[in-house]
Structure formats: C-alpha cells, structure tokens
mmCIF file with all atom_site columns, C-alpha atoms in Angstrom:
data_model
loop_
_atom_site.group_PDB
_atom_site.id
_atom_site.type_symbol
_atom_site.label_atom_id
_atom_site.label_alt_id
_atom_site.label_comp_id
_atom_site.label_asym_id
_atom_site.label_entity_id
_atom_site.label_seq_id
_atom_site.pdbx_PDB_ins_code
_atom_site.Cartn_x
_atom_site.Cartn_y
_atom_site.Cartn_z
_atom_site.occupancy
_atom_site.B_iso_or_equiv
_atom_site.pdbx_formal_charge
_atom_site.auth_seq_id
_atom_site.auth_comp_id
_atom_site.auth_asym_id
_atom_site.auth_atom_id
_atom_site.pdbx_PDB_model_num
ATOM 1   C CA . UNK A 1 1   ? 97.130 -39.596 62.480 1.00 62.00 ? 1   UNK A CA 1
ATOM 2   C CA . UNK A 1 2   ? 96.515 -36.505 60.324 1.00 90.00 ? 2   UNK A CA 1
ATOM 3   C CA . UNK A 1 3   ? 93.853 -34.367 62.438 1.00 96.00 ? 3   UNK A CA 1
ATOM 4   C CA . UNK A 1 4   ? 93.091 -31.359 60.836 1.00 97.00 ? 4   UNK A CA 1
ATOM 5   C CA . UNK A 1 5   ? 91.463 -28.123 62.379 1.00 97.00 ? 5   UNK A CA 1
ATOM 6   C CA . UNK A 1 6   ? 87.900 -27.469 61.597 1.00 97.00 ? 6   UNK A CA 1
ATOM 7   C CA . UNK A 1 7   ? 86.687 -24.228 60.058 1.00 98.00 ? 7   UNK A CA 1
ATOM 8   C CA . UNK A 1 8   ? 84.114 -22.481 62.735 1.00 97.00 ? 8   UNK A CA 1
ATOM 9   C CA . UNK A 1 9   ? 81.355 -20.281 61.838 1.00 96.00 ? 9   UNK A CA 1
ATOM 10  C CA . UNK A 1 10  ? 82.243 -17.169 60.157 1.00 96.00 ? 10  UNK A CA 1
ATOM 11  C CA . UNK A 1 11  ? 85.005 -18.319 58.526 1.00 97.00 ? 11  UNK A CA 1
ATOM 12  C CA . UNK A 1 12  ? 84.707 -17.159 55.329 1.00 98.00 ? 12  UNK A CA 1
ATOM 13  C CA . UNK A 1 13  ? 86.146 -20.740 53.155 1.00 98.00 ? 13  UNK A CA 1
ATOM 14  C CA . UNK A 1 14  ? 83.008 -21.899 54.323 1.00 98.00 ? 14  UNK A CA 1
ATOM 15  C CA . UNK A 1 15  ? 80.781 -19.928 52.198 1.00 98.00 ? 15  UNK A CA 1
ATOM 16  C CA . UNK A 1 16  ? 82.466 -20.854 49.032 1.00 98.00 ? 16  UNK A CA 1
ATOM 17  C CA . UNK A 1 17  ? 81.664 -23.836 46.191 1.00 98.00 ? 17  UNK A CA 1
ATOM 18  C CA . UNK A 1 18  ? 83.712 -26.545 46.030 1.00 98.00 ? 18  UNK A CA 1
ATOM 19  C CA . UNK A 1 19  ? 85.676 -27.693 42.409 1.00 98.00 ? 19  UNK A CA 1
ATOM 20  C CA . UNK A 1 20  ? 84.841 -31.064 41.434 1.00 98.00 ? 20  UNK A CA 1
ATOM 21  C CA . UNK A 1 21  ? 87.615 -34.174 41.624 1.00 98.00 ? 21  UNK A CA 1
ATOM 22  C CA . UNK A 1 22  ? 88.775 -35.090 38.684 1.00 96.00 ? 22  UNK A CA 1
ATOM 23  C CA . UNK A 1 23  ? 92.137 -37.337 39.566 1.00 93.00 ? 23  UNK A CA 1
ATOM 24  C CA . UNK A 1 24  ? 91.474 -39.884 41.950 1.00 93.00 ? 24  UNK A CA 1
ATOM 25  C CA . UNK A 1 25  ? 95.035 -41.570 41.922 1.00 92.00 ? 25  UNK A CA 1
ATOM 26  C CA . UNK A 1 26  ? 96.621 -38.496 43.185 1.00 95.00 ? 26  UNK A CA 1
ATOM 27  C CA . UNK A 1 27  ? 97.855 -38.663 46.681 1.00 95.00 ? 27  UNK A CA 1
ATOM 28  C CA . UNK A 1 28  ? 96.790 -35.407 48.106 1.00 95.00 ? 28  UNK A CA 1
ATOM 29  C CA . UNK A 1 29  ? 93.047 -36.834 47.328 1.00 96.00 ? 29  UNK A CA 1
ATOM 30  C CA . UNK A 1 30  ? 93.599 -39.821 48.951 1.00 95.00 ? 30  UNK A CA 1
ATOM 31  C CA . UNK A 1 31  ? 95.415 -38.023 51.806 1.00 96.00 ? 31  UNK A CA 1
ATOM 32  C CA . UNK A 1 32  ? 92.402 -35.830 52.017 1.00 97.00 ? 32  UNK A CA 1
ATOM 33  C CA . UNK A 1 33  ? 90.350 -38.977 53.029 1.00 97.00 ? 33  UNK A CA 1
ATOM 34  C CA . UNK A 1 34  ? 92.737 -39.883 55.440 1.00 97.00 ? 34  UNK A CA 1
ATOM 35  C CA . UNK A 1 35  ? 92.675 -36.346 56.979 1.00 98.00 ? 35  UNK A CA 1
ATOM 36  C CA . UNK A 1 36  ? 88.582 -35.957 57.217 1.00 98.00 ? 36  UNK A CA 1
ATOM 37  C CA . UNK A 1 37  ? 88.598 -40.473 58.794 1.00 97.00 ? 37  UNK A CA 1
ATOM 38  C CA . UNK A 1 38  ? 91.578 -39.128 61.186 1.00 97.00 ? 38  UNK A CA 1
ATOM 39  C CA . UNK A 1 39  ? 89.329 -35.646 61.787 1.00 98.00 ? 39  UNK A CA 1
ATOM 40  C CA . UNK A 1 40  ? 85.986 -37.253 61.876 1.00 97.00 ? 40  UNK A CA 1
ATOM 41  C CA . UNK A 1 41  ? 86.869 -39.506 64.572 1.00 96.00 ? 41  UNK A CA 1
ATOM 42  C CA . UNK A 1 42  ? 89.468 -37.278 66.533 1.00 96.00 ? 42  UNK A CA 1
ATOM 43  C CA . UNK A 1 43  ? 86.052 -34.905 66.950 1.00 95.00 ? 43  UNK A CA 1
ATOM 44  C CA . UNK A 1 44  ? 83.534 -38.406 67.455 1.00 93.00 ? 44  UNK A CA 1
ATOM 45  C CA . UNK A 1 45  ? 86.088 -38.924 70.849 1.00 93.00 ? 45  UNK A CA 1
ATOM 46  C CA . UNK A 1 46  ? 86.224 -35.389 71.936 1.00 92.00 ? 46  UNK A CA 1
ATOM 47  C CA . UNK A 1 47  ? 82.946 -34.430 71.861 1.00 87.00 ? 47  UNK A CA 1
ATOM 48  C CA . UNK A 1 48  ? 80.277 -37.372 71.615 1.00 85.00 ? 48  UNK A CA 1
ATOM 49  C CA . UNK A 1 49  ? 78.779 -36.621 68.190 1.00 86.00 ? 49  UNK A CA 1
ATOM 50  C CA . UNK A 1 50  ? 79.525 -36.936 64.933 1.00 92.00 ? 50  UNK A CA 1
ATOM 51  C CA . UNK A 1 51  ? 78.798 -38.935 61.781 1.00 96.00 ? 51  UNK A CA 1
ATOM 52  C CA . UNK A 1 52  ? 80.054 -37.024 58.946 1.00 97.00 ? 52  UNK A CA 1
ATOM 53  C CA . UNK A 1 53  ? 82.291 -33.992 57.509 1.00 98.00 ? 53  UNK A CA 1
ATOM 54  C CA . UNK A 1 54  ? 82.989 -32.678 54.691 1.00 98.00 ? 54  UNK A CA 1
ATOM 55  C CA . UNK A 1 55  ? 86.868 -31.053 52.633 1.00 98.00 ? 55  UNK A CA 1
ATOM 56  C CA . UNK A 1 56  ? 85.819 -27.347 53.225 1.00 98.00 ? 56  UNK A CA 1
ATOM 57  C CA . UNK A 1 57  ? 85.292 -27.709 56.647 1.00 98.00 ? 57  UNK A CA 1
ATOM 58  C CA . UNK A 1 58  ? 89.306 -28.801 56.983 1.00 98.00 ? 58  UNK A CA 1
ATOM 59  C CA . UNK A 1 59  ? 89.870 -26.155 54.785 1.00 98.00 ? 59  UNK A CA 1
ATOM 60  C CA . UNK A 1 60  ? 90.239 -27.866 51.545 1.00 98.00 ? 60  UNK A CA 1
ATOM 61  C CA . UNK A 1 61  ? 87.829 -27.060 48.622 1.00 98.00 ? 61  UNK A CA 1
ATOM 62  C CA . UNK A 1 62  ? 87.053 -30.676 47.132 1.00 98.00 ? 62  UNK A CA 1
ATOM 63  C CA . UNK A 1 63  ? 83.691 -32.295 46.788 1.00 98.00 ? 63  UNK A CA 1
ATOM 64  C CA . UNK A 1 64  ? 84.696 -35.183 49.364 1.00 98.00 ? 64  UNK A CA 1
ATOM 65  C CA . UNK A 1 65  ? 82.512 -36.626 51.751 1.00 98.00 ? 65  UNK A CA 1
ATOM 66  C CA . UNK A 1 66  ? 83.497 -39.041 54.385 1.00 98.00 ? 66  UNK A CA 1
ATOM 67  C CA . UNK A 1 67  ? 80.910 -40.442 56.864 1.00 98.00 ? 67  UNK A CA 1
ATOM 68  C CA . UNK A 1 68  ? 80.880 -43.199 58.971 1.00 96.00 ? 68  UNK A CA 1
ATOM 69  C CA . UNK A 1 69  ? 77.625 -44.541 60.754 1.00 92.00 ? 69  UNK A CA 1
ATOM 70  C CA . UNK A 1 70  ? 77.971 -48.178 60.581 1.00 88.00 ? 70  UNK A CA 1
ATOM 71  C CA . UNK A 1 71  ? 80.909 -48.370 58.186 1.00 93.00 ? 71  UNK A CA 1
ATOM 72  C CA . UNK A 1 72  ? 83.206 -45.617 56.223 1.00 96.00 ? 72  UNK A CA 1
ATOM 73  C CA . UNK A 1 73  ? 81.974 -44.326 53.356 1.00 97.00 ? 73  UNK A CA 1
ATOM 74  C CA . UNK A 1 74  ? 83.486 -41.755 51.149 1.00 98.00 ? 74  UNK A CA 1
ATOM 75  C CA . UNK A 1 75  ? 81.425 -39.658 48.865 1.00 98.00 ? 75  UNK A CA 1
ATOM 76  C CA . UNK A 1 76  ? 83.329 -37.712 45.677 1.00 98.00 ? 76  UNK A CA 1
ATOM 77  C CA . UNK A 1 77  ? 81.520 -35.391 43.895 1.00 98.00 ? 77  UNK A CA 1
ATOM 78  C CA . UNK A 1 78  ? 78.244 -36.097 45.516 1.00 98.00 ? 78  UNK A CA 1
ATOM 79  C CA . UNK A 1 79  ? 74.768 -34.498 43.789 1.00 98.00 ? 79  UNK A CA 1
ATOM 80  C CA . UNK A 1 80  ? 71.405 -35.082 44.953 1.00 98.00 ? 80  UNK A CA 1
ATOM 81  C CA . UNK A 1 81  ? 69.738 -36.802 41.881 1.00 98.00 ? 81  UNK A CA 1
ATOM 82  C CA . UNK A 1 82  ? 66.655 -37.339 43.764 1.00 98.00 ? 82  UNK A CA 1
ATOM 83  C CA . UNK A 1 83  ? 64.227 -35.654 46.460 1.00 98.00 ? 83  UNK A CA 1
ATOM 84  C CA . UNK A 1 84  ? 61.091 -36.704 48.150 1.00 97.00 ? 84  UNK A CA 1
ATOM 85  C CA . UNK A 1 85  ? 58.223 -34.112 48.316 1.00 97.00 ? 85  UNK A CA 1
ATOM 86  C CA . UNK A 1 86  ? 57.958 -35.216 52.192 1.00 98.00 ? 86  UNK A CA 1
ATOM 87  C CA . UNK A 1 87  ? 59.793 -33.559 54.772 1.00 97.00 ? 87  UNK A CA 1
ATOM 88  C CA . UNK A 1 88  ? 60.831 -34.007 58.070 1.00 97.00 ? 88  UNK A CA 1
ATOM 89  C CA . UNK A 1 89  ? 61.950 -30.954 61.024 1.00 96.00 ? 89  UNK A CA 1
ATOM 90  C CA . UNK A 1 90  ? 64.556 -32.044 63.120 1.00 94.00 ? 90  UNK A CA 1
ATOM 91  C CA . UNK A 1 91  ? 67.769 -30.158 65.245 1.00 93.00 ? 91  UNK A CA 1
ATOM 92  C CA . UNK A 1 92  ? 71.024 -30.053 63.393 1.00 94.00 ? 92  UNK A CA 1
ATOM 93  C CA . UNK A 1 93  ? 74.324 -30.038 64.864 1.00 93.00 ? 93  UNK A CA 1
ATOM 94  C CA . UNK A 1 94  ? 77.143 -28.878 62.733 1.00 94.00 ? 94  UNK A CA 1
ATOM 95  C CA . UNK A 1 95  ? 81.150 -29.224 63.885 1.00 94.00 ? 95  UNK A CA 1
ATOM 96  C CA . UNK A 1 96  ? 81.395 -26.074 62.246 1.00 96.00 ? 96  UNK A CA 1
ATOM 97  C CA . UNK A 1 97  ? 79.625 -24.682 65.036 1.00 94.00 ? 97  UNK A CA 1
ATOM 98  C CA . UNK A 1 98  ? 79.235 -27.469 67.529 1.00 91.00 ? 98  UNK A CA 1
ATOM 99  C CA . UNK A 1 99  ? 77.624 -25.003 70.841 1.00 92.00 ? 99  UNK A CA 1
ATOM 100 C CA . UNK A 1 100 ? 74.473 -24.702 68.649 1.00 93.00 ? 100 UNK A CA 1
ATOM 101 C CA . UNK A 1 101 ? 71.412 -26.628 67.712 1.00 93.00 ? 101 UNK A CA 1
ATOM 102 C CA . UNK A 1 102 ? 69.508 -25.442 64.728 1.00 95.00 ? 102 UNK A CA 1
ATOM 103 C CA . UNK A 1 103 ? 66.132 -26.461 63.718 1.00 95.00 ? 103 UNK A CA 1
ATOM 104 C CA . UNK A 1 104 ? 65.503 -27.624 59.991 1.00 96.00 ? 104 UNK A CA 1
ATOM 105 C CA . UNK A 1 105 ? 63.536 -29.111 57.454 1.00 97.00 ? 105 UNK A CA 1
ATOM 106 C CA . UNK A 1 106 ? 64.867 -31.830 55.141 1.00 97.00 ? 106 UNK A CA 1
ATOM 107 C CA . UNK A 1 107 ? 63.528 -34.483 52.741 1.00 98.00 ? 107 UNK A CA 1
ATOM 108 C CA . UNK A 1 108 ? 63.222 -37.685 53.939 1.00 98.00 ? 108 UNK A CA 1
ATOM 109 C CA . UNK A 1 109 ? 64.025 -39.317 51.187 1.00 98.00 ? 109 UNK A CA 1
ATOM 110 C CA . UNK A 1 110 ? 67.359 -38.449 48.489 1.00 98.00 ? 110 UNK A CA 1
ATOM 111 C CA . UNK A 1 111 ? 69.220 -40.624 45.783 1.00 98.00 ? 111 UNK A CA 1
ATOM 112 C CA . UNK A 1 112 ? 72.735 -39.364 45.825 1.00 98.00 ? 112 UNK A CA 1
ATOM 113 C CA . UNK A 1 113 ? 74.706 -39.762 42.455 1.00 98.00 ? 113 UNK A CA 1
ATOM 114 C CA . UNK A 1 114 ? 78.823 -39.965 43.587 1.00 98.00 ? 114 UNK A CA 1
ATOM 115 C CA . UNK A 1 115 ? 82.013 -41.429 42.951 1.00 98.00 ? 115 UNK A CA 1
ATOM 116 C CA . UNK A 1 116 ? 83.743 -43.746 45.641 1.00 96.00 ? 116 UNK A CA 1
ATOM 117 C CA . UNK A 1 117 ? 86.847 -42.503 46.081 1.00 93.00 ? 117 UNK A CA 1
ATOM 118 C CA . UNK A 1 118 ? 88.606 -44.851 42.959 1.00 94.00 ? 118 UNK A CA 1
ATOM 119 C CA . UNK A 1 119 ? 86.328 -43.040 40.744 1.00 96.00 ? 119 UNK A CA 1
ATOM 120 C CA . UNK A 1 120 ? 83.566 -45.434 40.236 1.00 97.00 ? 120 UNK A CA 1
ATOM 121 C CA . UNK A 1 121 ? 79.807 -43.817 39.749 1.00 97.00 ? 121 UNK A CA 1
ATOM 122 C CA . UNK A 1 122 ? 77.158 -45.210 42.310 1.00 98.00 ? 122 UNK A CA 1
ATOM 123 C CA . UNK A 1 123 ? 73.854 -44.021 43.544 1.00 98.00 ? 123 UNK A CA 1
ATOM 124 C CA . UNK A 1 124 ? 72.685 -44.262 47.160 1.00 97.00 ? 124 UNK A CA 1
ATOM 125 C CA . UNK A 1 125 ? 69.013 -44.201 47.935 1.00 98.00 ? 125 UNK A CA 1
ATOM 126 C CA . UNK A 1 126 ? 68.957 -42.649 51.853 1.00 97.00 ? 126 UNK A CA 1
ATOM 127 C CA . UNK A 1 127 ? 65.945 -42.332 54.385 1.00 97.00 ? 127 UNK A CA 1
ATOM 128 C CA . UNK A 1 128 ? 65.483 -40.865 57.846 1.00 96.00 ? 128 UNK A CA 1
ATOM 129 C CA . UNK A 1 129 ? 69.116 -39.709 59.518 1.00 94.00 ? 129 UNK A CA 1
ATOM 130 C CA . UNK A 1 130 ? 71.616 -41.145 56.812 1.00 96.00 ? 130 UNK A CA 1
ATOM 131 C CA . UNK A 1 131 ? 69.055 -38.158 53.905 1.00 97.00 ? 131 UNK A CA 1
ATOM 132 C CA . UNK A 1 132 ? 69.585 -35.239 56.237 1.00 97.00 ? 132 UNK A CA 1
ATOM 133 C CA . UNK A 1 133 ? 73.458 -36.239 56.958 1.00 97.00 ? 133 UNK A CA 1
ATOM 134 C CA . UNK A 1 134 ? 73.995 -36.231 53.152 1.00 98.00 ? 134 UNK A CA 1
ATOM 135 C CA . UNK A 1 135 ? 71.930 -33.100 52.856 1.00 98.00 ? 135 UNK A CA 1
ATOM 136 C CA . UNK A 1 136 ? 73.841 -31.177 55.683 1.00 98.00 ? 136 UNK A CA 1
ATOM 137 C CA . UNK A 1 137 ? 77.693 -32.547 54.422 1.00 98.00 ? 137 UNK A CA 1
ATOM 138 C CA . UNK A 1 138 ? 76.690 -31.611 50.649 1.00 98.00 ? 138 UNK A CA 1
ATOM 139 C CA . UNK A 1 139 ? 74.973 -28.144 51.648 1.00 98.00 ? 139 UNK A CA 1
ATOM 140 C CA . UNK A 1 140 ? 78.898 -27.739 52.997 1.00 98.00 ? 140 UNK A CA 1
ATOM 141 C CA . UNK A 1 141 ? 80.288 -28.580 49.512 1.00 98.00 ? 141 UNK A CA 1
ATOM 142 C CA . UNK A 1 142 ? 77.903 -25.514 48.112 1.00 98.00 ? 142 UNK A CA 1
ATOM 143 C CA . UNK A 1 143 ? 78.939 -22.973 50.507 1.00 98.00 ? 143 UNK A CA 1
ATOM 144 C CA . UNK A 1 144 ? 75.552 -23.309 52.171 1.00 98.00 ? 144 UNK A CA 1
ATOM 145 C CA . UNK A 1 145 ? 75.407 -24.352 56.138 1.00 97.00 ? 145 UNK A CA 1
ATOM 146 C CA . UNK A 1 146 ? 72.587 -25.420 58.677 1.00 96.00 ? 146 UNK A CA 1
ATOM 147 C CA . UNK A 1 147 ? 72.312 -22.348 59.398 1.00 96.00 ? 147 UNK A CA 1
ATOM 148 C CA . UNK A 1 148 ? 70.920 -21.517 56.490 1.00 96.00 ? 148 UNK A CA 1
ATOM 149 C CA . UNK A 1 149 ? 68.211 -23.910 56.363 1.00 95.00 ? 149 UNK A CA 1
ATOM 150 C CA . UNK A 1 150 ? 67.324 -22.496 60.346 1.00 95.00 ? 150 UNK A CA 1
ATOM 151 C CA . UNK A 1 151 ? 63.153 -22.688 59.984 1.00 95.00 ? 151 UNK A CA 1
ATOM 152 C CA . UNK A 1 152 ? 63.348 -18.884 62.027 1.00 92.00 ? 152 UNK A CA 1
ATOM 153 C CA . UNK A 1 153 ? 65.678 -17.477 64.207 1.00 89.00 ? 153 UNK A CA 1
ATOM 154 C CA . UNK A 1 154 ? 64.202 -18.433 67.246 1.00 89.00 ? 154 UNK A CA 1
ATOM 155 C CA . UNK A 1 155 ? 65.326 -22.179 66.431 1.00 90.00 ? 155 UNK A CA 1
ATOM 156 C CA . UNK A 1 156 ? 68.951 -21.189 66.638 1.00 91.00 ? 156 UNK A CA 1
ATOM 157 C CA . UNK A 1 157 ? 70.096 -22.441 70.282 1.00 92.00 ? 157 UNK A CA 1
ATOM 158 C CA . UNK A 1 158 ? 72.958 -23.183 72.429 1.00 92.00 ? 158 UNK A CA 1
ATOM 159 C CA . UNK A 1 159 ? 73.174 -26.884 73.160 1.00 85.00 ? 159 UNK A CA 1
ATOM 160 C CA . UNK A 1 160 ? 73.422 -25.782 76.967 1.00 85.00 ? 160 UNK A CA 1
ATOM 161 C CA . UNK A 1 161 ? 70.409 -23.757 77.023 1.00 85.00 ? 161 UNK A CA 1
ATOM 162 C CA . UNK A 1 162 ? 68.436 -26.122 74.736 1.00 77.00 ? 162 UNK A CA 1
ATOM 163 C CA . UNK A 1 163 ? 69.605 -28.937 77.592 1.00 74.00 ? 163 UNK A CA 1
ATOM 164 C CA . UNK A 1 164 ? 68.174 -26.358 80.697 1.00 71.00 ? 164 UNK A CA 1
ATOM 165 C CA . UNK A 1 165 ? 65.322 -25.611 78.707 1.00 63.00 ? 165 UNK A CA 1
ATOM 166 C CA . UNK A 1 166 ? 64.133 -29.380 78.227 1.00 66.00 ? 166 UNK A CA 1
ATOM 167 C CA . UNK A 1 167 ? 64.824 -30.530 81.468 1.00 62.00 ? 167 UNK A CA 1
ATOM 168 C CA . UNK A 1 168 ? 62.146 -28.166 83.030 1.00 50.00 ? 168 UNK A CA 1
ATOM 169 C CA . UNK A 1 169 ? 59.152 -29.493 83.659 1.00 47.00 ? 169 UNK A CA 1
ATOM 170 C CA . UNK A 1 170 ? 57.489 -26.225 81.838 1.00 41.00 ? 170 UNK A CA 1
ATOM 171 C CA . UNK A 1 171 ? 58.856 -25.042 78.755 1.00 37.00 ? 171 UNK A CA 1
ATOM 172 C CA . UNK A 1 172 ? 58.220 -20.935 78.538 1.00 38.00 ? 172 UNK A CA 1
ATOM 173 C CA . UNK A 1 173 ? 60.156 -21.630 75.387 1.00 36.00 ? 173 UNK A CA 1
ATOM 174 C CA . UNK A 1 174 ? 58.133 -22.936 72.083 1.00 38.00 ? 174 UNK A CA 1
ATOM 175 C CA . UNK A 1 175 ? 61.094 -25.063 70.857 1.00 40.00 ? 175 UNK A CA 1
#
C-alpha cells in the first residue's frame, strides 16, 4: 500500500499548474495511480468521505485524476470541453482541508476531454455530483481550490459548527 500524505491548505504546491503527461508507460505514472487508489481509499476509511483526488494534492504536479464512485476511474490530462449555462449551489468538502464546508456554484452539466491512463483520448459527459467532482479535482490541477469558488465568506464553515448549526431547530445562521 503506497499512502501518501495530503497537502493541507496553505501549502503553497497547491496553488501551482500542473505539466501535462506525456509518457504513459513510465512507471512513476503508473505508480502515481497506485499512490492517489492507495490514498483515496486510506482517507474514504479514515474519515467517511471521499470520491476523488487529484497528483498535487500528494504532492506531485501531474494532470492525474483518480476517482472512484461506483468503479475506478483515472483521468490524465483532463479539460473541460464542455459547460452547461445552468448551475447548481451546493457544500464542498475538500481533503485538502477536510474541517471545512464551503458553499459553491458549479455547472451541472460538463464533457470532460482525457486520456485513460494507457493514453487513449475519451470524453465523459457528467451531471449532478460526478460534474462538480470533476470540476473540484481539475480546479486542483490549475492551482485553483474550493475555496476559491466560496459564493462569500460567510459560506466558509467548520463541518462541526455547520453540524450544531443544523441540528437546531432555529437557524440564527443564513446558511
């Protein structure tokens, strides 16, 4: 098993553009994978959540995806070829800083241009959860984090406090 730290907030390798892939034979690629499965799902157990992560947040700057909702699926060199003019506000939660919640606003709807990880071009057409997961793990590959994207600052919460805060029968809180 090849678990891997994860970059937290403020670490500065998070803020910076990933290069693009351009050998997919070579083993330090396909160890990459390996590390973000192994690091993906070592975080999954520990903490409850978890569907996707991307190279920078291990500390490696690659434009590799790997997610896994109902099967694996690794993303190389992912761009967002498409983008619906509808939007939908939801609460992100990042491993990069997994204590928070932060409110965004994401297309619904994105066609993803990639290469599986033998080097193969595909498109994915995603909707709902599956468009804002690609979103947030390819925002990573620019440097740019959920965060970011916060619709004001008052939608940047701890997870504990969000938890307090909607088990109350009255909100004083407009979250």
């Amino acid at each position: 098993m090849a678990v891997k730290k994860i970059l937290l907030l403020g670490n500065p390798t998070l803020r910076r553009t990933c290069e693009r892939v351009k050998y997919f034979s070579d083993p330090e690629i396909q160890q990459l994978i390996v590390d973000l499965r192994d690091t993906l799902d070592d975080f999954r157990n520990n903490n409850g959540f978890g569907r996707g992560i991307s190279a920078p947040q291990i500390g490696v700057l690659k434009k590799i995806i790997y997610i896994n909702i109902d099967k694996p699926l690794v993303l190389i060199n992912p761009e967002i070829i498409r983008k619906s003019k509808q939007f939908m506000t939801l609460w992100d939660e990042c491993f990069s800083f997994p204590d928070l919640s932060v409110k965004v606003k994401r297309h619904t709807k994105i066609s993803v241009s990639f290469q599986n990880q033998f080097g193969k071009r595909e498109i994915l057409f995603a909707v709902g959860s599956l468009s804002e997961l690609l979103q947030h793990e390819i925002d990573h590959l620019n440097g740019i984090l959920a965060i970011d994207h916060a619709i004001d600052t008052k939608h940047i919460v701890y997870k504990s406090e969000m938890k307090l805060l909607t088990s109350q029968p009255t909100n004083h809180y407009d979250l």
